[in-house]
């Protein structure tokens, strides 16, 4: 089953994608993680993407599609996959269709803006292994130090409140029209994000199996 997860930055798409991935035995593909890996490794695509990401803007389509094409051609995607963070625009959705990729369902995780700002401004990421933490929901055992590898834990530029506001505006302007695109195809299902991850997961799995 090929799925797309939609929702504003910080709505919990990545977390829900991981849960569904374990249940269905298909990979969750986060274009955000792929882009950050490319930035970290200093690849040409990564360097081109970095200036956009630092501003909270969307990375140009050709850069994202190039990285994604390579990824879904891998063996672990033969039974299906979950796309988290792509497509972000109607143009990207059309490009996905032109690639001949059939999408079975599009799951939108809906969370109010004020909750998203609180969630993201507390998020911290390990500079070494990329593990995610949160000051309130998932703090490190030792302040500022990753539990897994002992490297420094930092706030990403795109998780700072002013950048989060910019990302939410970008989402509404560029990505929200995707809802209409997939609704017209009869593929969109909206899930209201809950306080507890497990409660959102139940609703998400019900939407996929429904």
Coordinates of N, CA and C in Angstrom, one line a residue:
X1 N 0.8 -1.2 0.0 CA 0.0 0.0 0.0 C 0.9 1.2 0.0
X2 N 0.6 2.1 -1.0 CA 1.4 3.4 -1.0 C 0.6 4.5 -0.4
X3 N 1.2 5.1 0.6 CA 0.4 6.2 1.4 C 1.2 7.5 1.4
X4 N 0.4 8.6 1.5 CA 1.0 9.9 1.7 C 0.5 10.4 3.1
X5 N 1.3 11.0 3.9 CA 0.9 11.7 5.1 C 1.0 13.2 4.9
X6 N -0.1 13.9 5.1 CA -0.1 15.3 5.0 C -0.3 15.9 6.4
X7 N 0.0 17.2 6.6 CA -0.2 17.9 7.8 C 0.9 18.9 8.0
X8 N 0.6 20.0 8.8 CA 1.5 21.1 9.0 C 2.8 20.5 9.7
X9 N 3.9 21.3 9.6 CA 5.1 20.9 10.3 C 4.8 20.7 11.8
X10 N 5.2 19.6 12.3 CA 5.0 19.4 13.8 C 3.6 18.7 14.1
X11 N 2.9 18.4 13.1 CA 1.6 17.8 13.3 C 1.7 16.3 13.8
X12 N 2.9 15.8 13.6 CA 3.1 14.4 14.0 C 3.1 13.4 12.9
X13 N 3.3 13.9 11.7 CA 3.3 13.0 10.5 C 4.4 11.9 10.6
X14 N 5.6 12.4 11.0 CA 6.8 11.4 11.1 C 6.6 10.3 12.1
X15 N 6.0 10.7 13.2 CA 5.8 9.7 14.3 C 4.7 8.7 13.9
X16 N 3.7 9.2 13.3 CA 2.6 8.3 12.8 C 3.1 7.4 11.7
X17 N 3.9 8.0 10.8 CA 4.4 7.2 9.7 C 5.3 6.0 10.2
X18 N 6.1 6.3 11.3 CA 6.9 5.2 11.9 C 6.0 4.1 12.4
X19 N 4.9 4.5 13.1 CA 4.0 3.5 13.7 C 3.4 2.6 12.6
X20 N 2.9 3.3 11.6 CA 2.2 2.6 10.5 C 3.2 1.7 9.7
X21 N 4.4 2.2 9.6 CA 5.5 1.5 8.9 C 5.7 0.1 9.6
X22 N 5.8 0.2 11.0 CA 6.0 -1.1 11.7 C 4.8 -2.0 11.6
X23 N 3.6 -1.5 11.6 CA 2.4 -2.3 11.5 C 2.3 -3.0 10.1
X24 N 2.6 -2.2 9.1 CA 2.4 -2.7 7.7 C 3.6 -3.3 7.1
X25 N 4.8 -3.1 7.7 CA 6.0 -3.7 7.2 C 6.5 -3.0 5.9
X26 N 6.2 -1.7 5.8 CA 6.7 -0.9 4.7 C 7.5 0.2 5.2
X27 N 8.4 0.8 4.4 CA 9.3 1.9 4.9 C 8.6 3.2 4.9
X28 N 8.9 4.0 5.9 CA 8.4 5.4 6.0 C 9.5 6.2 5.4
X29 N 9.2 7.0 4.3 CA 10.2 7.8 3.7 C 10.0 9.3 4.0
X30 N 10.9 9.8 4.8 CA 10.8 11.2 5.1 C 11.7 12.0 4.2
X31 N 11.2 12.8 3.4 CA 12.0 13.6 2.5 C 12.8 14.6 3.3
X32 N 12.2 15.1 4.4 CA 13.0 16.0 5.3 C 14.2 15.4 5.8
X33 N 14.2 14.1 6.3 CA 15.3 13.4 6.8 C 16.4 13.2 5.6
X34 N 15.8 12.8 4.4 CA 16.7 12.6 3.3 C 17.5 13.9 2.9
X35 N 16.7 15.0 3.0 CA 17.3 16.3 2.7 C 18.4 16.7 3.7
X36 N 18.0 16.5 5.0 CA 18.9 16.9 6.1 C 20.2 16.0 6.0
X37 N 20.0 14.7 5.6 CA 21.2 13.9 5.4 C 22.1 14.4 4.3
X38 N 21.5 14.8 3.2 CA 22.2 15.4 2.1 C 22.9 16.7 2.5
X39 N 22.3 17.5 3.3 CA 22.9 18.7 3.9 C 24.1 18.4 4.7
X40 N 23.9 17.4 5.6 CA 25.0 17.0 6.5 C 26.2 16.4 5.8
X41 N 25.9 15.7 4.7 CA 27.0 15.1 3.9 C 27.6 16.0 2.9
X42 N 27.0 17.2 2.8 CA 27.5 18.2 1.8 C 27.4 17.9 0.4
X43 N 26.4 17.1 0.0 CA 26.2 16.7 -1.4 C 25.7 18.0 -2.1
X44 N 25.8 18.0 -3.5 CA 25.3 19.2 -4.2 C 23.9 19.5 -4.0
X45 N 23.0 18.4 -3.9 CA 21.6 18.6 -3.7 C 21.4 19.2 -2.2
X46 N 22.2 18.7 -1.3 CA 22.1 19.2 0.1 C 22.5 20.6 0.2
X47 N 23.6 21.0 -0.4 CA 24.0 22.4 -0.3 C 23.0 23.3 -1.0
X48 N 22.4 22.9 -2.1 CA 21.4 23.7 -2.7 C 20.2 23.9 -1.9
X49 N 19.9 22.8 -1.1 CA 18.7 22.8 -0.3 C 18.8 23.6 1.0
X50 N 20.1 23.7 1.5 CA 20.3 24.3 2.8 C 19.8 25.7 3.0
X51 N 20.1 26.5 2.0 CA 19.7 27.9 2.1 C 18.2 28.1 2.2
X52 N 17.4 27.2 1.5 CA 16.0 27.3 1.6 C 15.5 26.8 2.9
X53 N 16.1 25.7 3.4 CA 15.6 25.1 4.7 C 15.9 26.0 5.9
X54 N 17.0 26.7 5.8 CA 17.4 27.7 6.9 C 16.4 28.8 7.0
X55 N 15.8 29.2 5.9 CA 14.8 30.3 5.9 C 13.4 29.7 6.2
X56 N 13.2 28.4 6.2 CA 11.9 27.8 6.4 C 11.1 27.7 5.1
X57 N 11.8 28.0 4.0 CA 11.1 27.9 2.6 C 11.1 26.4 2.1
X58 N 10.3 26.2 1.1 CA 10.3 24.9 0.5 C 11.5 24.7 -0.5
X59 N 12.0 23.5 -0.5 CA 13.2 23.2 -1.4 C 12.6 23.0 -2.8
X60 N 13.3 23.4 -3.8 CA 12.8 23.3 -5.2 C 12.4 21.9 -5.6
X61 N 11.4 21.7 -6.4 CA 10.9 20.4 -6.7 C 11.9 19.5 -7.3
X62 N 12.8 20.0 -8.2 CA 13.7 19.1 -8.9 C 14.7 18.4 -8.0
X63 N 15.1 19.2 -6.9 CA 16.0 18.6 -5.9 C 15.4 17.5 -5.1
X64 N 14.1 17.7 -4.7 CA 13.4 16.7 -3.9 C 13.1 15.5 -4.8
X65 N 12.6 15.7 -6.0 CA 12.1 14.6 -6.8 C 13.3 13.7 -7.2
X66 N 14.5 14.3 -7.4 CA 15.7 13.5 -7.7 C 16.1 12.6 -6.6
X67 N 16.0 13.1 -5.4 CA 16.4 12.3 -4.2 C 15.3 11.2 -4.0
X68 N 14.0 11.6 -4.2 CA 12.9 10.6 -4.0 C 12.9 9.5 -5.0
X69 N 13.2 9.8 -6.2 CA 13.2 8.8 -7.3 C 14.2 7.7 -6.9
X70 N 15.4 8.1 -6.5 CA 16.4 7.1 -6.1 C 15.9 6.2 -4.9
X71 N 15.2 6.8 -4.0 CA 14.8 6.1 -2.8 C 13.7 5.1 -3.1
X72 N 12.7 5.4 -3.9 CA 11.5 4.5 -4.1 C 11.9 3.4 -5.1
X73 N 13.1 3.5 -5.7 CA 13.5 2.5 -6.6 C 14.2 1.3 -5.8
X74 N 14.4 1.5 -4.5 CA 15.1 0.5 -3.7 C 14.2 -0.7 -3.4
X75 N 14.8 -1.8 -3.1 CA 14.0 -3.1 -2.9 C 13.0 -3.0 -1.8
X76 N 13.3 -2.3 -0.8 CA 12.3 -2.3 0.4 C 11.0 -1.6 0.1
X77 N 10.9 -0.9 -1.1 CA 9.7 -0.2 -1.4 C 8.8 -1.0 -2.3
X78 N 9.2 -2.2 -2.6 CA 8.4 -3.0 -3.6 C 7.0 -3.3 -3.1
X79 N 6.8 -3.5 -1.7 CA 5.5 -3.8 -1.2 C 4.7 -2.5 -0.8
X80 N 5.3 -1.4 -1.0 CA 4.7 -0.1 -0.7 C 5.5 0.8 0.2
X81 N 5.1 2.0 0.4 CA 5.8 2.9 1.2 C 4.9 4.0 1.8
X82 N 5.4 4.8 2.7 CA 4.7 5.9 3.2 C 5.6 7.2 2.9
X83 N 5.0 8.2 2.2 CA 5.7 9.4 2.0 C 5.3 10.4 3.0
X84 N 6.4 10.9 3.7 CA 6.2 11.9 4.8 C 6.9 13.2 4.4
X85 N 6.2 14.3 4.0 CA 6.8 15.5 3.6 C 6.9 15.7 2.1
X86 N 6.3 14.8 1.4 CA 6.2 14.9 -0.1 C 5.0 14.1 -0.6
X87 N 4.2 14.7 -1.5 CA 4.4 16.0 -2.1 C 4.0 17.1 -1.2
X88 N 4.5 18.3 -1.4 CA 4.2 19.5 -0.6 C 3.4 20.5 -1.5
X89 N 3.3 20.3 -2.8 CA 2.6 21.3 -3.6 C 1.8 20.4 -4.6
X90 N 0.8 21.0 -5.3 CA 0.0 20.3 -6.3 C 0.9 20.0 -7.5
X91 N 1.9 20.8 -7.8 CA 2.8 20.5 -8.9 C 3.6 19.3 -8.6
X92 N 4.1 19.1 -7.3 CA 4.8 17.9 -6.9 C 3.9 16.7 -7.0
X93 N 2.6 16.8 -6.6 CA 1.7 15.7 -6.7 C 1.5 15.3 -8.2
X94 N 1.4 16.3 -9.1 CA 1.3 16.0 -10.5 C 2.6 15.3 -11.0
X95 N 3.7 15.7 -10.5 CA 5.0 15.1 -10.9 C 5.0 13.6 -10.4
X96 N 4.5 13.4 -9.2 CA 4.4 12.0 -8.7 C 3.5 11.1 -9.6
X97 N 2.4 11.7 -10.0 CA 1.5 11.0 -10.9 C 2.2 10.7 -12.3
X98 N 3.0 11.6 -12.8 CA 3.7 11.4 -14.0 C 4.8 10.4 -13.9
X99 N 5.3 10.2 -12.7 CA 6.3 9.1 -12.4 C 5.7 7.8 -12.4
X100 N 4.3 7.7 -12.5 CA 3.6 6.5 -12.5 C 3.5 5.8 -11.1
X101 N 3.6 6.7 -10.1 CA 3.4 6.2 -8.7 C 2.0 6.2 -8.3
X102 N 1.4 5.1 -8.0 CA 0.0 5.0 -7.6 C -0.1 5.2 -6.1
X103 N -0.9 6.2 -5.7 CA -1.1 6.4 -4.2 C -2.5 5.9 -3.8
X104 N -2.5 5.0 -2.8 CA -3.8 4.4 -2.4 C -4.6 5.3 -1.5
X105 N -3.9 5.9 -0.5 CA -4.6 6.8 0.4 C -3.7 8.0 0.9
X106 N -4.4 9.1 1.1 CA -3.7 10.3 1.7 C -4.3 10.6 3.0
X107 N -3.4 10.5 4.1 CA -3.9 10.7 5.4 C -3.4 12.1 5.9
X108 N -4.4 12.9 6.2 CA -4.0 14.3 6.8 C -4.1 14.2 8.3
X109 N -3.0 14.6 9.0 CA -3.1 14.7 10.4 C -3.3 16.2 10.7
X110 N -4.4 16.5 11.4 CA -4.8 17.9 11.6 C -4.6 18.3 13.1
X111 N -3.8 19.4 13.3 CA -3.5 19.9 14.6 C -3.5 21.4 14.6
X112 N -4.2 22.1 15.6 CA -4.2 23.5 15.6 C -2.8 24.2 15.7
X113 N -2.7 25.4 15.1 CA -1.4 26.1 15.0 C -0.7 26.3 16.4
X114 N -1.5 26.7 17.4 CA -0.9 27.0 18.7 C -0.3 25.8 19.3
X115 N -0.8 24.6 19.1 CA -0.3 23.4 19.6 C 1.0 23.0 18.9
X116 N 1.0 23.3 17.6 CA 2.2 23.0 16.7 C 3.4 23.9 17.2
X117 N 3.2 25.2 17.4 CA 4.2 26.1 17.8 C 4.8 25.6 19.2
X118 N 4.0 25.2 20.1 CA 4.4 24.7 21.4 C 5.3 23.4 21.2
X119 N 4.8 22.5 20.4 CA 5.5 21.3 20.1 C 6.9 21.5 19.5
X120 N 6.9 22.3 18.5 CA 8.2 22.4 17.7 C 9.2 23.2 18.5
X121 N 8.8 24.3 19.2 CA 9.8 25.1 19.9 C 10.5 24.4 21.0
X122 N 9.9 23.2 21.4 CA 10.5 22.4 22.5 C 11.3 21.2 21.9
X123 N 11.3 21.1 20.6 CA 12.0 19.9 20.0 C 13.5 20.1 20.0
X124 N 14.2 19.1 20.2 CA 15.7 19.1 20.1 C 16.2 17.9 19.3
X125 N 17.3 18.1 18.6 CA 17.8 17.0 17.7 C 19.3 16.8 18.0
X126 N 19.7 15.5 18.0 CA 21.1 15.2 18.3 C 21.9 15.5 17.0
X127 N 23.0 16.2 17.2 CA 23.9 16.5 16.1 C 24.7 15.3 15.6
X128 N 24.8 14.3 16.4 CA 25.5 13.1 16.0 C 24.7 12.1 15.3
X129 N 23.6 11.5 15.9 CA 22.9 10.4 15.3 C 21.5 10.8 14.8
X130 N 21.1 12.1 15.1 CA 19.8 12.6 14.5 C 18.6 12.2 15.4
X131 N 18.8 11.6 16.6 CA 17.7 11.3 17.4 C 16.9 12.5 17.8
X132 N 15.6 12.4 18.0 CA 14.7 13.5 18.3 C 14.3 13.4 19.8
X133 N 14.3 14.6 20.4 CA 13.8 14.7 21.8 C 12.9 15.9 21.9
X134 N 12.3 16.1 23.1 CA 11.4 17.2 23.4 C 11.6 17.6 24.8
X135 N 11.7 18.9 25.1 CA 11.9 19.4 26.4 C 10.8 19.0 27.4
X136 N 9.6 18.9 26.9 CA 8.5 18.5 27.8 C 8.1 17.0 27.6
X137 N 8.0 16.5 26.4 CA 7.5 15.1 26.2 C 8.6 14.0 26.2
X138 N 9.8 14.4 25.8 CA 10.8 13.4 25.7 C 12.2 14.0 26.0
X139 N 12.4 14.4 27.2 CA 13.7 15.1 27.6 C 14.9 14.1 27.6
X140 N 16.1 14.6 27.4 CA 17.2 13.7 27.5 C 17.5 13.4 29.0
X141 N 18.2 12.3 29.3 CA 18.5 12.0 30.7 C 19.5 13.0 31.3
X142 N 20.4 13.4 30.5 CA 21.4 14.5 30.9 C 21.1 15.7 29.9
X143 N 20.8 16.9 30.5 CA 20.4 18.0 29.7 C 21.4 18.3 28.6
X144 N 20.9 18.4 27.4 CA 21.7 18.8 26.2 C 22.6 17.7 25.7
X145 N 22.5 16.5 26.2 CA 23.3 15.4 25.7 C 22.4 14.2 25.3
X146 N 22.7 13.7 24.1 CA 21.9 12.6 23.5 C 22.0 11.3 24.3
X147 N 20.9 10.6 24.6 CA 20.9 9.4 25.4 C 21.6 8.3 24.6
X148 N 21.5 8.3 23.3 CA 22.0 7.2 22.5 C 23.5 7.3 22.2
X149 N 24.0 8.4 21.8 CA 25.4 8.5 21.4 C 26.3 9.5 22.1
X150 N 25.6 10.3 23.0 CA 26.4 11.2 23.9 C 26.8 12.5 23.2
X151 N 26.3 12.7 21.9 CA 26.6 13.9 21.2 C 25.7 15.1 21.7
X152 N 26.0 16.3 21.3 CA 25.2 17.5 21.7 C 23.8 17.5 21.1
X153 N 22.8 17.9 21.9 CA 21.5 18.0 21.4 C 21.2 19.5 21.2
X154 N 20.7 19.8 20.0 CA 20.4 21.3 19.7 C 19.0 21.5 19.2
X155 N 18.7 22.8 19.2 CA 17.4 23.2 18.5 C 17.7 23.5 17.1
X156 N 17.0 22.9 16.2 CA 17.2 23.2 14.8 C 16.7 24.6 14.5
X157 N 17.3 25.2 13.5 CA 16.9 26.6 13.1 C 15.4 26.6 12.7
X158 N 15.0 25.5 12.0 CA 13.6 25.5 11.5 C 12.6 25.1 12.6
X159 N 13.1 24.9 13.9 CA 12.2 24.7 15.0 C 12.0 25.9 15.9
X160 N 12.7 27.0 15.6 CA 12.6 28.2 16.4 C 11.2 28.9 16.1
X161 N 10.6 29.5 17.1 CA 9.2 30.0 17.0 C 9.0 30.8 15.7
X162 N 9.9 31.8 15.5 CA 9.7 32.7 14.3 C 9.8 31.9 13.0
X163 N 10.6 30.9 12.9 CA 10.7 30.1 11.7 C 9.5 29.2 11.6
X164 N 9.0 28.7 12.7 CA 7.8 27.8 12.7 C 6.6 28.6 12.1
X165 N 6.5 29.9 12.5 CA 5.4 30.7 12.0 C 5.5 30.8 10.5
X166 N 6.8 31.0 10.0 CA 7.0 31.1 8.6 C 6.7 29.8 7.9
X167 N 7.0 28.7 8.5 CA 6.7 27.3 7.9 C 5.2 27.1 7.9
X168 N 4.5 27.5 8.9 CA 3.1 27.3 8.9 C 2.4 28.1 7.8
X169 N 2.9 29.4 7.6 CA 2.4 30.2 6.5 C 2.7 29.6 5.1
X170 N 3.9 29.1 5.0 CA 4.3 28.4 3.7 C 3.4 27.2 3.5
X171 N 3.1 26.4 4.6 CA 2.3 25.2 4.5 C 0.9 25.6 4.0
X172 N 0.3 26.6 4.6 CA -1.1 27.0 4.2 C -1.1 27.5 2.8
X173 N -0.1 28.2 2.4 CA -0.1 28.7 1.0 C 0.2 27.7 0.0
X174 N 1.2 26.8 0.2 CA 1.6 25.9 -0.8 C 1.0 24.5 -0.7
X175 N 0.9 24.0 0.5 CA 0.6 22.6 0.7 C -0.9 22.3 0.9
X176 N -1.6 23.2 1.6 CA -3.0 23.0 1.9 C -3.8 22.7 0.6
X177 N -3.5 23.3 -0.5 CA -4.3 23.0 -1.8 C -4.2 21.5 -2.2
X178 N -3.2 20.8 -1.7 CA -3.1 19.4 -1.9 C -4.3 18.6 -1.4
X179 N -4.9 19.1 -0.3 CA -6.1 18.5 0.2 C -7.2 18.4 -0.8
X180 N -7.4 19.5 -1.5 CA -8.4 19.6 -2.6 C -8.0 18.7 -3.7
X181 N -6.7 18.6 -4.1 CA -6.3 17.7 -5.2 C -6.6 16.3 -4.9
X182 N -6.3 15.8 -3.7 CA -6.5 14.4 -3.4 C -8.0 14.1 -3.0
X183 N -8.6 15.1 -2.5 CA -10.1 15.0 -2.1 C -10.9 14.7 -3.4
X184 N -10.5 15.5 -4.5 CA -11.1 15.3 -5.8 C -10.9 13.9 -6.3
X185 N -9.8 13.2 -5.9 CA -9.5 11.9 -6.4 C -10.1 10.8 -5.4
X186 N -10.8 11.3 -4.4 CA -11.4 10.4 -3.4 C -10.4 9.6 -2.5
X187 N -9.2 10.2 -2.3 CA -8.1 9.5 -1.6 C -7.8 10.1 -0.2
X188 N -8.4 11.3 0.1 CA -8.1 12.0 1.3 C -8.9 11.6 2.5
X189 N -8.2 11.3 3.6 CA -8.9 11.0 4.9 C -8.2 11.9 6.0
X190 N -9.0 12.6 6.7 CA -8.5 13.5 7.8 C -8.6 12.9 9.1
X191 N -7.5 12.9 9.9 CA -7.4 12.4 11.2 C -7.1 13.6 12.2
X192 N -7.9 13.7 13.2 CA -7.7 14.8 14.2 C -6.6 14.3 15.1
X193 N -5.5 15.1 15.2 CA -4.3 14.7 16.1 C -4.7 14.8 17.5
X194 N -4.4 13.8 18.3 CA -4.8 13.8 19.7 C -3.6 14.1 20.6
X195 N -3.8 14.4 21.9 CA -2.7 14.7 22.8 C -1.8 13.5 22.9
X196 N -2.3 12.3 23.0 CA -1.5 11.1 23.1 C -1.2 10.5 21.7
X197 N 0.1 10.1 21.5 CA 0.5 9.6 20.2 C -0.3 8.3 19.9
X198 N -0.5 7.4 20.9 CA -1.2 6.2 20.7 C -2.6 6.4 20.3
X199 N -3.3 7.4 20.8 CA -4.7 7.7 20.4 C -4.7 8.2 18.9
X200 N -3.8 9.0 18.5 CA -3.7 9.4 17.1 C -3.4 8.2 16.2
X201 N -2.6 7.3 16.7 CA -2.2 6.1 15.9 C -3.4 5.2 15.7
X202 N -4.3 5.0 16.7 CA -5.5 4.2 16.5 C -6.4 4.8 15.4
X203 N -6.6 6.1 15.5 CA -7.4 6.8 14.4 C -6.8 6.7 13.1
X204 N -5.4 6.8 13.0 CA -4.7 6.7 11.7 C -4.8 5.4 11.1
X205 N -4.6 4.3 11.9 CA -4.7 2.9 11.4 C -6.2 2.6 11.0
X206 N -7.1 3.2 11.7 CA -8.5 2.9 11.3 C -8.8 3.6 10.0
X207 N -8.2 4.8 9.8 CA -8.5 5.5 8.5 C -7.8 4.8 7.3
X208 N -6.7 4.2 7.6 CA -6.0 3.4 6.5 C -6.8 2.1 6.2
X209 N -7.3 1.5 7.2 CA -8.0 0.2 7.0 C -9.4 0.4 6.6
X210 N -9.9 1.6 6.8 CA -11.3 1.8 6.5 C -11.7 1.9 5.1

